[in-house]
Short mmCIF file of C-alpha atoms in Angstrom, two decimals:
data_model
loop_
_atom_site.label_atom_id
_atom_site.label_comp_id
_atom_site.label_asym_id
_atom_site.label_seq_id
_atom_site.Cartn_x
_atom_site.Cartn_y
_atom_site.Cartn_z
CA UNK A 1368 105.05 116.12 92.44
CA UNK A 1369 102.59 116.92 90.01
CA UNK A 1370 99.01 117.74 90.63
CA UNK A 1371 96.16 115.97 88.96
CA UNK A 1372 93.65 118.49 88.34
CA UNK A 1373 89.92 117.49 88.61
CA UNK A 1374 87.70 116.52 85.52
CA UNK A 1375 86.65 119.22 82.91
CA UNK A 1376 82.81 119.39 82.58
CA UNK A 1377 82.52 117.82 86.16
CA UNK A 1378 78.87 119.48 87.53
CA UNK A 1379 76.60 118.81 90.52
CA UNK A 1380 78.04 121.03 93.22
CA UNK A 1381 77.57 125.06 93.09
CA UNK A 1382 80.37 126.71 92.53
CA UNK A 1383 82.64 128.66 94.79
CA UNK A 1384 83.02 132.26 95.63
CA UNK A 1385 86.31 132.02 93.40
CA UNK A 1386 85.21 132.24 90.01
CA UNK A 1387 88.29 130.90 88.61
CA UNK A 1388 87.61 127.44 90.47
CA UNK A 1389 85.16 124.98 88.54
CA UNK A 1390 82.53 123.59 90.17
CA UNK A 1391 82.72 120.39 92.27
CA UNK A 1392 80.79 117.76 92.05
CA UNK A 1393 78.45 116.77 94.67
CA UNK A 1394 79.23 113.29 95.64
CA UNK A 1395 83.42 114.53 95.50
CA UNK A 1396 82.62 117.14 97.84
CA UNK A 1397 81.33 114.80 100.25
CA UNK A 1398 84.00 112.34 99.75
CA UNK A 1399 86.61 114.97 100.48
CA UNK A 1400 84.77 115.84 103.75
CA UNK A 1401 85.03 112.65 105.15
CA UNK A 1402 88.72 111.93 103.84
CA UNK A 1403 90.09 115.44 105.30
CA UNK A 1404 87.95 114.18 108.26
CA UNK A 1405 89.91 111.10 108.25
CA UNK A 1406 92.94 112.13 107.53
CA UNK A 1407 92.84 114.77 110.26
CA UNK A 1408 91.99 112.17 112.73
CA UNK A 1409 94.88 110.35 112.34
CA UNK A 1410 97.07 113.32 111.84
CA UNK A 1411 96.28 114.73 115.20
CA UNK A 1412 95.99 111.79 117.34
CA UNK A 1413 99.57 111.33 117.05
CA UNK A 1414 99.84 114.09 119.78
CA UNK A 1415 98.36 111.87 121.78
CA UNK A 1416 99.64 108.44 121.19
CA UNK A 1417 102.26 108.83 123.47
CA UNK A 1418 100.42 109.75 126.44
CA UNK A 1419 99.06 106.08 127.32
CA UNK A 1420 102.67 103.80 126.40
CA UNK A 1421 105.37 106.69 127.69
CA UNK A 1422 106.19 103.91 130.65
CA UNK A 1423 106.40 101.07 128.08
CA UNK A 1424 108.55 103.04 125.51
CA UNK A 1425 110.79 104.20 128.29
CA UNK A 1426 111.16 100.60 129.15
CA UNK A 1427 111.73 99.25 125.76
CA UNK A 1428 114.31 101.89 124.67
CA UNK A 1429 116.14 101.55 128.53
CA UNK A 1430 115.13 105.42 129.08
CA UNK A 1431 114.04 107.12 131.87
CA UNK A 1432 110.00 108.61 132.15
CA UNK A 1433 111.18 112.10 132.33
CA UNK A 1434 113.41 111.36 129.15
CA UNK A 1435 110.47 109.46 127.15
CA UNK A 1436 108.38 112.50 128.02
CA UNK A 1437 110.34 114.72 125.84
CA UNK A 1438 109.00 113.04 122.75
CA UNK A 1439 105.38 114.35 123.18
CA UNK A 1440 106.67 118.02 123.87
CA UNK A 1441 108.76 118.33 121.57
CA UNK A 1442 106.02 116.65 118.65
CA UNK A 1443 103.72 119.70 120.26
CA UNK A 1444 106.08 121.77 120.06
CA UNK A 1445 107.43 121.55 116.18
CA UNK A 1446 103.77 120.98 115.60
CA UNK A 1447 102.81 124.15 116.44
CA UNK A 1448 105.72 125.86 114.80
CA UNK A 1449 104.45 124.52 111.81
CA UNK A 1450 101.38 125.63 111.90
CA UNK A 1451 103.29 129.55 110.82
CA UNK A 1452 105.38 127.76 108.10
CA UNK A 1453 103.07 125.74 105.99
CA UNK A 1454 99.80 128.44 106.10
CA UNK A 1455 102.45 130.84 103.66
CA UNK A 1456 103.73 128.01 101.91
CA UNK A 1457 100.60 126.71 100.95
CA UNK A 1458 99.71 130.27 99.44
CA UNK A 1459 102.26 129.74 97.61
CA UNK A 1460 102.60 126.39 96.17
CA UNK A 1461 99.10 125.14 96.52
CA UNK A 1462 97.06 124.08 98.67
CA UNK A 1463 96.59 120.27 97.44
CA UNK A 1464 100.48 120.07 96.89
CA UNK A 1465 101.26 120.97 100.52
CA UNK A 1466 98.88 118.49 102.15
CA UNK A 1467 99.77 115.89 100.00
CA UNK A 1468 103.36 116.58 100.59
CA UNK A 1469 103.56 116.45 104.16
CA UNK A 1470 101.09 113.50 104.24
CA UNK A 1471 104.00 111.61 102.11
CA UNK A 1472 106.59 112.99 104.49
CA UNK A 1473 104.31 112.08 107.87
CA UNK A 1474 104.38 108.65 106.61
CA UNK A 1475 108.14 108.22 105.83
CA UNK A 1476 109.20 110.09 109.29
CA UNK A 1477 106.50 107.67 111.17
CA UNK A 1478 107.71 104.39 109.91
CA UNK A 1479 111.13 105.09 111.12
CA UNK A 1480 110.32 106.07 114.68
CA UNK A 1481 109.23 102.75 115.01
CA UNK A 1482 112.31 101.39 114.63
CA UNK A 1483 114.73 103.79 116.69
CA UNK A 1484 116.76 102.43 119.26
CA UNK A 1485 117.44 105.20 121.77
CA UNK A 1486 114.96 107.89 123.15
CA UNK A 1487 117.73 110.35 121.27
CA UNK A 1488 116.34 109.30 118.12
CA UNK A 1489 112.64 108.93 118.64
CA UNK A 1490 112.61 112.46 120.38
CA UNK A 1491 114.30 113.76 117.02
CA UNK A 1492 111.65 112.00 115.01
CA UNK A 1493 108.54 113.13 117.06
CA UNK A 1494 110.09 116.75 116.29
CA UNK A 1495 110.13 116.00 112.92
CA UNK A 1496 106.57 114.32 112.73
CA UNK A 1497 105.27 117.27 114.62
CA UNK A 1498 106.62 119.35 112.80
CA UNK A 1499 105.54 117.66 108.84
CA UNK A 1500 102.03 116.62 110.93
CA UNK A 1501 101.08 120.39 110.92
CA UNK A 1502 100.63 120.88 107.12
CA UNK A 1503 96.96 118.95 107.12
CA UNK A 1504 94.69 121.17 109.76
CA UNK A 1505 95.22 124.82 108.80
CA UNK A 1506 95.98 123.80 105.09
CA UNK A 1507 92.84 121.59 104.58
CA UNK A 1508 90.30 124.27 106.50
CA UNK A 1509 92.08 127.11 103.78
CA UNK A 1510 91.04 124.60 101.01
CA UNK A 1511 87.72 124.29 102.29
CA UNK A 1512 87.15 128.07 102.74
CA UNK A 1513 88.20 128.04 99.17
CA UNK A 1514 86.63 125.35 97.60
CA UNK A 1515 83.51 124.61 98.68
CA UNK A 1516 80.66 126.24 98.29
CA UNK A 1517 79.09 128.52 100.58
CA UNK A 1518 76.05 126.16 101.16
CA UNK A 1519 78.27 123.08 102.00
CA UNK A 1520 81.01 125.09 103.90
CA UNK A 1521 79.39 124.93 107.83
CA UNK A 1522 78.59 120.92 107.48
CA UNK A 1523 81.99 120.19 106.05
CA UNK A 1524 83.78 122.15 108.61
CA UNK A 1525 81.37 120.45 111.24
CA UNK A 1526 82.17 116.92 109.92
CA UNK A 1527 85.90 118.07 109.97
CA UNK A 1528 86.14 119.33 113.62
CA UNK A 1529 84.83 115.96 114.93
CA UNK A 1530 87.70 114.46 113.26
CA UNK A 1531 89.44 116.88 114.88
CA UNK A 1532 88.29 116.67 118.01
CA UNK A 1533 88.32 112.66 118.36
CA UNK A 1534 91.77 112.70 117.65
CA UNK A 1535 92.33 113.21 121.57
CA UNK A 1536 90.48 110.32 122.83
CA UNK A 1537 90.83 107.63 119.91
CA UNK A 1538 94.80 108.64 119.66
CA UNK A 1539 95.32 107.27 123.22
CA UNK A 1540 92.36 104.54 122.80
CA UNK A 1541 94.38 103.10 119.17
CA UNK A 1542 98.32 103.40 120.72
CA UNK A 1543 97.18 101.73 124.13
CA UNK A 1544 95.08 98.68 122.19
CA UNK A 1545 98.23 98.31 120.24
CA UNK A 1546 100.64 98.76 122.36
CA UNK A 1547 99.21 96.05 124.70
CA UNK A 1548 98.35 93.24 121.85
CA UNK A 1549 101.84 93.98 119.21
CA UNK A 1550 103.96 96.05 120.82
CA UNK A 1551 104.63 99.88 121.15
CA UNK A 1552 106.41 100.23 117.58
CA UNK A 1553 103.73 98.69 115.52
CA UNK A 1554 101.57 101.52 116.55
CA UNK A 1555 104.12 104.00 114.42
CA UNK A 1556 104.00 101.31 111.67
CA UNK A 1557 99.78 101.59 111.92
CA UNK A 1558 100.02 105.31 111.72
CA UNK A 1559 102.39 105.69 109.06
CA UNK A 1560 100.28 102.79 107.11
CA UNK A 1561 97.24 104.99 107.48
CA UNK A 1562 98.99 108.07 106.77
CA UNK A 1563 100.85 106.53 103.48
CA UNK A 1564 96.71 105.27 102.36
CA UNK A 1565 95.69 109.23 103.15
CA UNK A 1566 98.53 111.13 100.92
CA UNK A 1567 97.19 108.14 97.74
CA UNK A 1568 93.58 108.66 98.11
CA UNK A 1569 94.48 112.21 98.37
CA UNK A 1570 96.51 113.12 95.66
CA UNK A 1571 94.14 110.89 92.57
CA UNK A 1572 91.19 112.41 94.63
CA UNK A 1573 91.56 116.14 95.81
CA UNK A 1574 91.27 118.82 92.94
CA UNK A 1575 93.15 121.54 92.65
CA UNK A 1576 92.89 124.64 94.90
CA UNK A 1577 93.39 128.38 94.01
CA UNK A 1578 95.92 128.92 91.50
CA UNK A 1579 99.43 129.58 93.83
CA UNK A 1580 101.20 132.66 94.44
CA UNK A 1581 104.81 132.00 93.14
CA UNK A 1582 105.59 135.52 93.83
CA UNK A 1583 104.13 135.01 97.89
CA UNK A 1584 106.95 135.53 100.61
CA UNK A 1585 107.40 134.32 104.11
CA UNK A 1586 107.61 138.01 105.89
CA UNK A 1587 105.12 139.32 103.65
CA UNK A 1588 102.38 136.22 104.99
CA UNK A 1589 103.44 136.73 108.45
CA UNK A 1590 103.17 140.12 108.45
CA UNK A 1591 99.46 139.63 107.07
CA UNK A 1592 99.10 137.68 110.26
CA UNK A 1593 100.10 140.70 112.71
CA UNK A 1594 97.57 142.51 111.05
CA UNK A 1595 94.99 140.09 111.14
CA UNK A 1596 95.39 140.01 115.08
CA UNK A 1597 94.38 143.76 115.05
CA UNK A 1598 90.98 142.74 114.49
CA UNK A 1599 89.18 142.88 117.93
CA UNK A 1600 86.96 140.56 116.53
CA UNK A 1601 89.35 137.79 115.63
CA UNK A 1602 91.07 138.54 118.86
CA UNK A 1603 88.26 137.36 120.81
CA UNK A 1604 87.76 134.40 118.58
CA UNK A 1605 90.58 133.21 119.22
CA UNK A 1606 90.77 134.22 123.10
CA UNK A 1607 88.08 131.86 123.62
CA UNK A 1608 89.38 129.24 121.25
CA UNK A 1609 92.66 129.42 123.83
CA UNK A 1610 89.70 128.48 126.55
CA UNK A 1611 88.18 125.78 124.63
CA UNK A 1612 91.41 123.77 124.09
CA UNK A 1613 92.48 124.75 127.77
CA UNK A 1614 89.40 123.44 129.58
CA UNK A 1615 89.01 120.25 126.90
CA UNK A 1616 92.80 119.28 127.69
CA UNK A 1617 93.20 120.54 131.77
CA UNK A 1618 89.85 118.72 132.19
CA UNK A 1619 91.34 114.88 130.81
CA UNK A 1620 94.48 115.58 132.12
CA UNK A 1621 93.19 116.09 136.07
CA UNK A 1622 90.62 113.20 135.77
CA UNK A 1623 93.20 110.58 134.87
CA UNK A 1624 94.82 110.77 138.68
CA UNK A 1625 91.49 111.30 140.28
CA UNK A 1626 89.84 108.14 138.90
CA UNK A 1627 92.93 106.61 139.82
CA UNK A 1628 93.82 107.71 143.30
CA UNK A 1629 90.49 108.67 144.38
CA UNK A 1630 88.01 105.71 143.04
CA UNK A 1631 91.09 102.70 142.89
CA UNK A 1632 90.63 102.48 138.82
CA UNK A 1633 92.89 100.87 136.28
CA UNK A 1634 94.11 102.99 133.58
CA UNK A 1635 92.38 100.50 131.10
CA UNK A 1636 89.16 101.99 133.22
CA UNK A 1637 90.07 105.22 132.60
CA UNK A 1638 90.63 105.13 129.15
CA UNK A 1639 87.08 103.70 128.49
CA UNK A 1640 85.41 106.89 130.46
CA UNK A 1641 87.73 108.52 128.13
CA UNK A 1642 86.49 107.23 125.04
CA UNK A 1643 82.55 108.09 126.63
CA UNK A 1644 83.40 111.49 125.46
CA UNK A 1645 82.90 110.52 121.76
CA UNK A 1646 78.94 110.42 122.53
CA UNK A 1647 79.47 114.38 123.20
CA UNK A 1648 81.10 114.64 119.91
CA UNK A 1649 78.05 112.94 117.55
CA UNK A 1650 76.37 116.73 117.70
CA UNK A 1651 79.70 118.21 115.93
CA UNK A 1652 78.66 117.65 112.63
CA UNK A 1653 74.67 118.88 113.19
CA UNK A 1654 76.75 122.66 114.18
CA UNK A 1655 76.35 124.44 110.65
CA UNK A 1656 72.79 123.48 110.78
CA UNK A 1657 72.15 124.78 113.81
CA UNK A 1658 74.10 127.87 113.16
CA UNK A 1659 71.63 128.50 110.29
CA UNK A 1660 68.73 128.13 112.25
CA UNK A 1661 70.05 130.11 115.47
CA UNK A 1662 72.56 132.39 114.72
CA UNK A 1663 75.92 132.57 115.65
CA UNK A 1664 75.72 134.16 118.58
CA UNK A 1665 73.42 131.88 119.96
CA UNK A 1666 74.90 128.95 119.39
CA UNK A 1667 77.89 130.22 120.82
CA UNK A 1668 76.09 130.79 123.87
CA UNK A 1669 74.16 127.59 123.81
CA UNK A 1670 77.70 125.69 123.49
CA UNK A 1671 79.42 127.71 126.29
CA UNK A 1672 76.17 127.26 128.56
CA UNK A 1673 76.21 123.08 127.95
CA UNK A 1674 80.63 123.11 128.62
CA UNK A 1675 80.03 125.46 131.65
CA UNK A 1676 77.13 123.31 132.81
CA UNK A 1677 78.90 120.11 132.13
CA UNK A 1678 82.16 121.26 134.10
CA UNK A 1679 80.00 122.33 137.17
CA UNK A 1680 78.34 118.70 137.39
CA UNK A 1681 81.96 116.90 137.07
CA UNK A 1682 82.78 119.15 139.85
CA UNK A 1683 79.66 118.25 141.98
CA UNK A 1684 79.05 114.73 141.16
CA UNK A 1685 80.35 111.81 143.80
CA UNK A 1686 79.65 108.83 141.54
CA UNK A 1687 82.10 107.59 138.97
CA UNK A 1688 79.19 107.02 136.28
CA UNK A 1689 77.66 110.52 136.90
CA UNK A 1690 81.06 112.12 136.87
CA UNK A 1691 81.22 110.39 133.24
CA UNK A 1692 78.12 111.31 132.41
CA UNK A 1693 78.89 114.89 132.79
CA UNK A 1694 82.20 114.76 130.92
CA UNK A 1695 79.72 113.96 127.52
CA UNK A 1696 77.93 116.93 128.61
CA UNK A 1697 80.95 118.86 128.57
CA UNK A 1698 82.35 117.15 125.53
CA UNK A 1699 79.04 117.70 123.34
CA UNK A 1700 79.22 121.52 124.43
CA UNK A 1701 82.84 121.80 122.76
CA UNK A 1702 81.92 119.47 119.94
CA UNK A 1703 79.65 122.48 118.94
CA UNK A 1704 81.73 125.46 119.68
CA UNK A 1705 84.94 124.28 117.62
CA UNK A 1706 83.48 123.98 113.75
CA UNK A 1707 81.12 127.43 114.89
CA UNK A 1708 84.55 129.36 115.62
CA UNK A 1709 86.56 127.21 112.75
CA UNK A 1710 83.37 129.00 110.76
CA UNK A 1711 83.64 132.39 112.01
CA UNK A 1712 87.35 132.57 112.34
CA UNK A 1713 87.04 132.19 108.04
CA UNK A 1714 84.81 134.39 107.57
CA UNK A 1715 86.19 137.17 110.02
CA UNK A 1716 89.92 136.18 108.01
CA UNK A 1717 88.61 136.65 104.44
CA UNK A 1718 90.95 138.68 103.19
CA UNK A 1719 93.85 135.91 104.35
CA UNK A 1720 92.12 132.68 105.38
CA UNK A 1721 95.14 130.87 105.00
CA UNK A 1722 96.70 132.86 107.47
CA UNK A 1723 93.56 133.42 109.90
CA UNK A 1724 93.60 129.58 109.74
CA UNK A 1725 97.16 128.98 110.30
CA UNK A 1726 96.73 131.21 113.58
CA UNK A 1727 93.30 129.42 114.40
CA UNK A 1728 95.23 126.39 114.50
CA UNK A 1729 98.34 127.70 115.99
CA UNK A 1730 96.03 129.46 119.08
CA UNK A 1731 94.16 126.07 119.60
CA UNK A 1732 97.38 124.05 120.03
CA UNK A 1733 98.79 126.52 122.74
CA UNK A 1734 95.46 126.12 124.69
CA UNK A 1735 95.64 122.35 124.60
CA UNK A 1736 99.85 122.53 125.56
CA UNK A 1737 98.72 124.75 128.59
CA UNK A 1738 95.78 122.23 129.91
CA UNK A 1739 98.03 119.88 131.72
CA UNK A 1740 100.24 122.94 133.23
CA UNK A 1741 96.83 123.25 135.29
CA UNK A 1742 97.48 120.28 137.19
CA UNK A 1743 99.14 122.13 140.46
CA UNK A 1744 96.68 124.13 140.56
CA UNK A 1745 94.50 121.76 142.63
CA UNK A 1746 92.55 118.39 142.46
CA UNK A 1747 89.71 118.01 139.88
CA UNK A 1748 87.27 119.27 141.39
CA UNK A 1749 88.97 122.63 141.92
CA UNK A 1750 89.94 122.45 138.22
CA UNK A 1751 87.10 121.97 136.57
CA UNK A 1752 85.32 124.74 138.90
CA UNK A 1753 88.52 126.73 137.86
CA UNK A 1754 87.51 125.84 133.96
CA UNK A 1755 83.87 126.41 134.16
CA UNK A 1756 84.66 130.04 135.10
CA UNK A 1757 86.90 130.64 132.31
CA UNK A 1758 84.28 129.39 130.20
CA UNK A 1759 82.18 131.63 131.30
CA UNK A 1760 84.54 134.56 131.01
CA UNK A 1761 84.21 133.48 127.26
CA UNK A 1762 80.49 133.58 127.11
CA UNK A 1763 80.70 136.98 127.90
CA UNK A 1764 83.14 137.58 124.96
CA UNK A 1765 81.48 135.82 122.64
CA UNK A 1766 78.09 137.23 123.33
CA UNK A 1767 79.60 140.76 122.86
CA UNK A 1768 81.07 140.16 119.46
CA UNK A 1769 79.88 142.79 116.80
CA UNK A 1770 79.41 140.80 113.42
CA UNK A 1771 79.02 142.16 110.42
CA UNK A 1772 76.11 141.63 107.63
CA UNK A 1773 78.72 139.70 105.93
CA UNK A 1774 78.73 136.57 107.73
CA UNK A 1775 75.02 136.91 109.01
CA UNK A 1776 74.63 136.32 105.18
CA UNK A 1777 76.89 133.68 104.64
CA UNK A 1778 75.41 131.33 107.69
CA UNK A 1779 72.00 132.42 106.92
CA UNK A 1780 72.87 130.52 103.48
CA UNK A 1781 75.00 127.19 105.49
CA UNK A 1782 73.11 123.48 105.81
#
């Protein structure tokens, strides 16, 4: 597939760091926000689609729960397998041609699993999906490291990880709606519509990224990757990353069967406390600004404080509404933390972005695979007393991390 370049002479953005890139302009830069925004919405809710309809798929399909199950885990699974394969490839084919690539192959692999007949085949599918799904995330935050300039980078990647983050809630909110009104395969036939109108808009639209490395090679990238975990300081970026996903997942997953066995609600009931979360998320995209104004380190803080504190008033709340209320306490304290480390974890990765993004990505996915293995543990009150001390583990690591002048320079100059 051929790549349309963008426009010669097009002006109105500063350029990048890359000298060899041309300038952007202005009102395409924030058009691609929103559309990788958009697009990485619907990419990652599909690891969450199944949650709400597993008992009506394993109905439809004559299947057993257990069986059904299988085609979430093994969509996470693939998906974060594929976070390590398409990071190298896009280095060296280009970063445009791999998104728009596995957006056309998301939407041919999602059509069909709406039309399988046995749980065999959807499980193979949601492999599959998973798998082609994770060429947008790591890919499109590489092409905004690269791209954009420095001055637009922190509110793009803020506009980006709300996407990102209300993939969770409006996956479950979209497949359920459906599901209940047309049926559970029209929601694959929705998804792969809205994936086939992403890789259009995406290919006419998106310009051209760094020029690819034909001579790049698989061992060579993931070796780069070993290295780049040497770095203390990405280590404990991504440690806490691990906690983020952990406590955002284990904390959903455990409220579901309390609101339900404890309180007497519907599912329907507690999807909508669900979906209250999003109110958390509306400070997301204000994170690069207030990085600029505060600092890193204390907004790290500041975002750890608000999760912890949120957590600790789930935990201690006996009302429904106030337990709710907390949870967009929580939410909004997340909401901030993700684009800060999406931030840092590029700048500390400069010398391999791709790759420090691929692992970003890769980290965050095993944090939100291990928040429902919590669920043993205890009820959710002992959880999310359980998560608020992690959290607060991480406050500890993040206040202690050394940054260079480098990035103080680079957030001193985000908006």
């Amino acid at each position: 597939m051929a790549e349309r370049s963008d426009e010669n002479g097009e002006s109105g953005a500063a350029g990048t760091e890359h000298g060899s890139n041309p300038a952007i302009a202005a009102w395409k830069l924030s058009f691609m926000t929103w559309l990788f925004a958009l697009c990485g919405l619907v990419v990652i809710a599909n690891v969450y689609t199944m949650i709400p309809i597993t008992g009506d798929v394993a109905q439809a399909l004559h299947a057993s729960i257990g069986r059904t199950v299988w085609s979430s885990s093994m969509f996470s699974i693939w998906y974060a397998v594929g976070f390590l394969v398409f990071g190298p490839l896009s280095h060296r084919f280009g970063r445009k041609q791999i998104i728009v690539s596995g957006l056309l192959l998301l939407t041919l692999t999602t059509f069909l699993a709406g039309f399988v007949h046995t749980a065999g085949q959807l499980v193979l599918l949601r492999a599959v999906q998973g798998f082609f799904a994770a060429s947008f995330q790591p890919v499109a935050l590489a092409y905004v490291f690269e791209r954009f300039p420095v001055e637009k980078k922190g509110t793009a990647i803020s506009i980006l990880s709300t996407g990102f983050l209300m993939a969770g809630i409006a996956g479950q909110v979209i497949s359920s709606w459906v599901t209940e009104r047309y049926g559970w395969s029209n929601v694959f036939v929705l998804f792969g519509t809205l994936y086939g109108l992403g890789f259009f808009v995406t290919w006419i639209i998106l310009p051209a990224g760094e020029k690819p490395n034909r001579d790049a090679r698989f061992l060579a990238a993931w070796k780069n990757m070993i290295v780049l975990l040497r770095s203390p300081k990405l280590v404990g970026a991504y440690s806490v990353t691990f906690t983020l996903s952990l406590a955002f997942v284990g904390m959903y997953a455990a409220m579901g069967d309390y609101f339900i066995f404890t309180y007497g609600l519907a599912p329907e009931q507690v999807l909508h406390i669900r979906a209250m979360g999003m109110a958390g998320m509306l400070v997301s995209p204000f994170a690069g600004r207030l990085i600029a104004r505060f600092g890193v380190k204390r907004v790290l803080a500041g975002g750890l404080a608000g999760a912890v504190c949120g957590l600790l008033l789930e935990s201690g709340m006996p009302k429904v509404y106030e337990i709710a209320g907390s949870s967009v306490i929580f939410v909004a304290g997340v909401s901030v933390l993700i684009p800060t480390f999406i931030h840092l974890v590029g700048i500390l990765g400069s010398r391999d972005r791709s790759g420090a993004a691929a692992l970003y990505t890769f980290i965050l996915n095993l944090g939100a695979s291990a928040g429902p293995l919590l669920h043993p543990v205890g009820g959710f009150r002992i959880i999310t007393l359980l998560l608020s001390g992690v959290l607060m583990v991480s406050m500890v690591i993040s206040v202690t991390l050394r940054l260079s002048a480098e990035p103080a320079a680079e957030q001193a100059r985000m908006k």
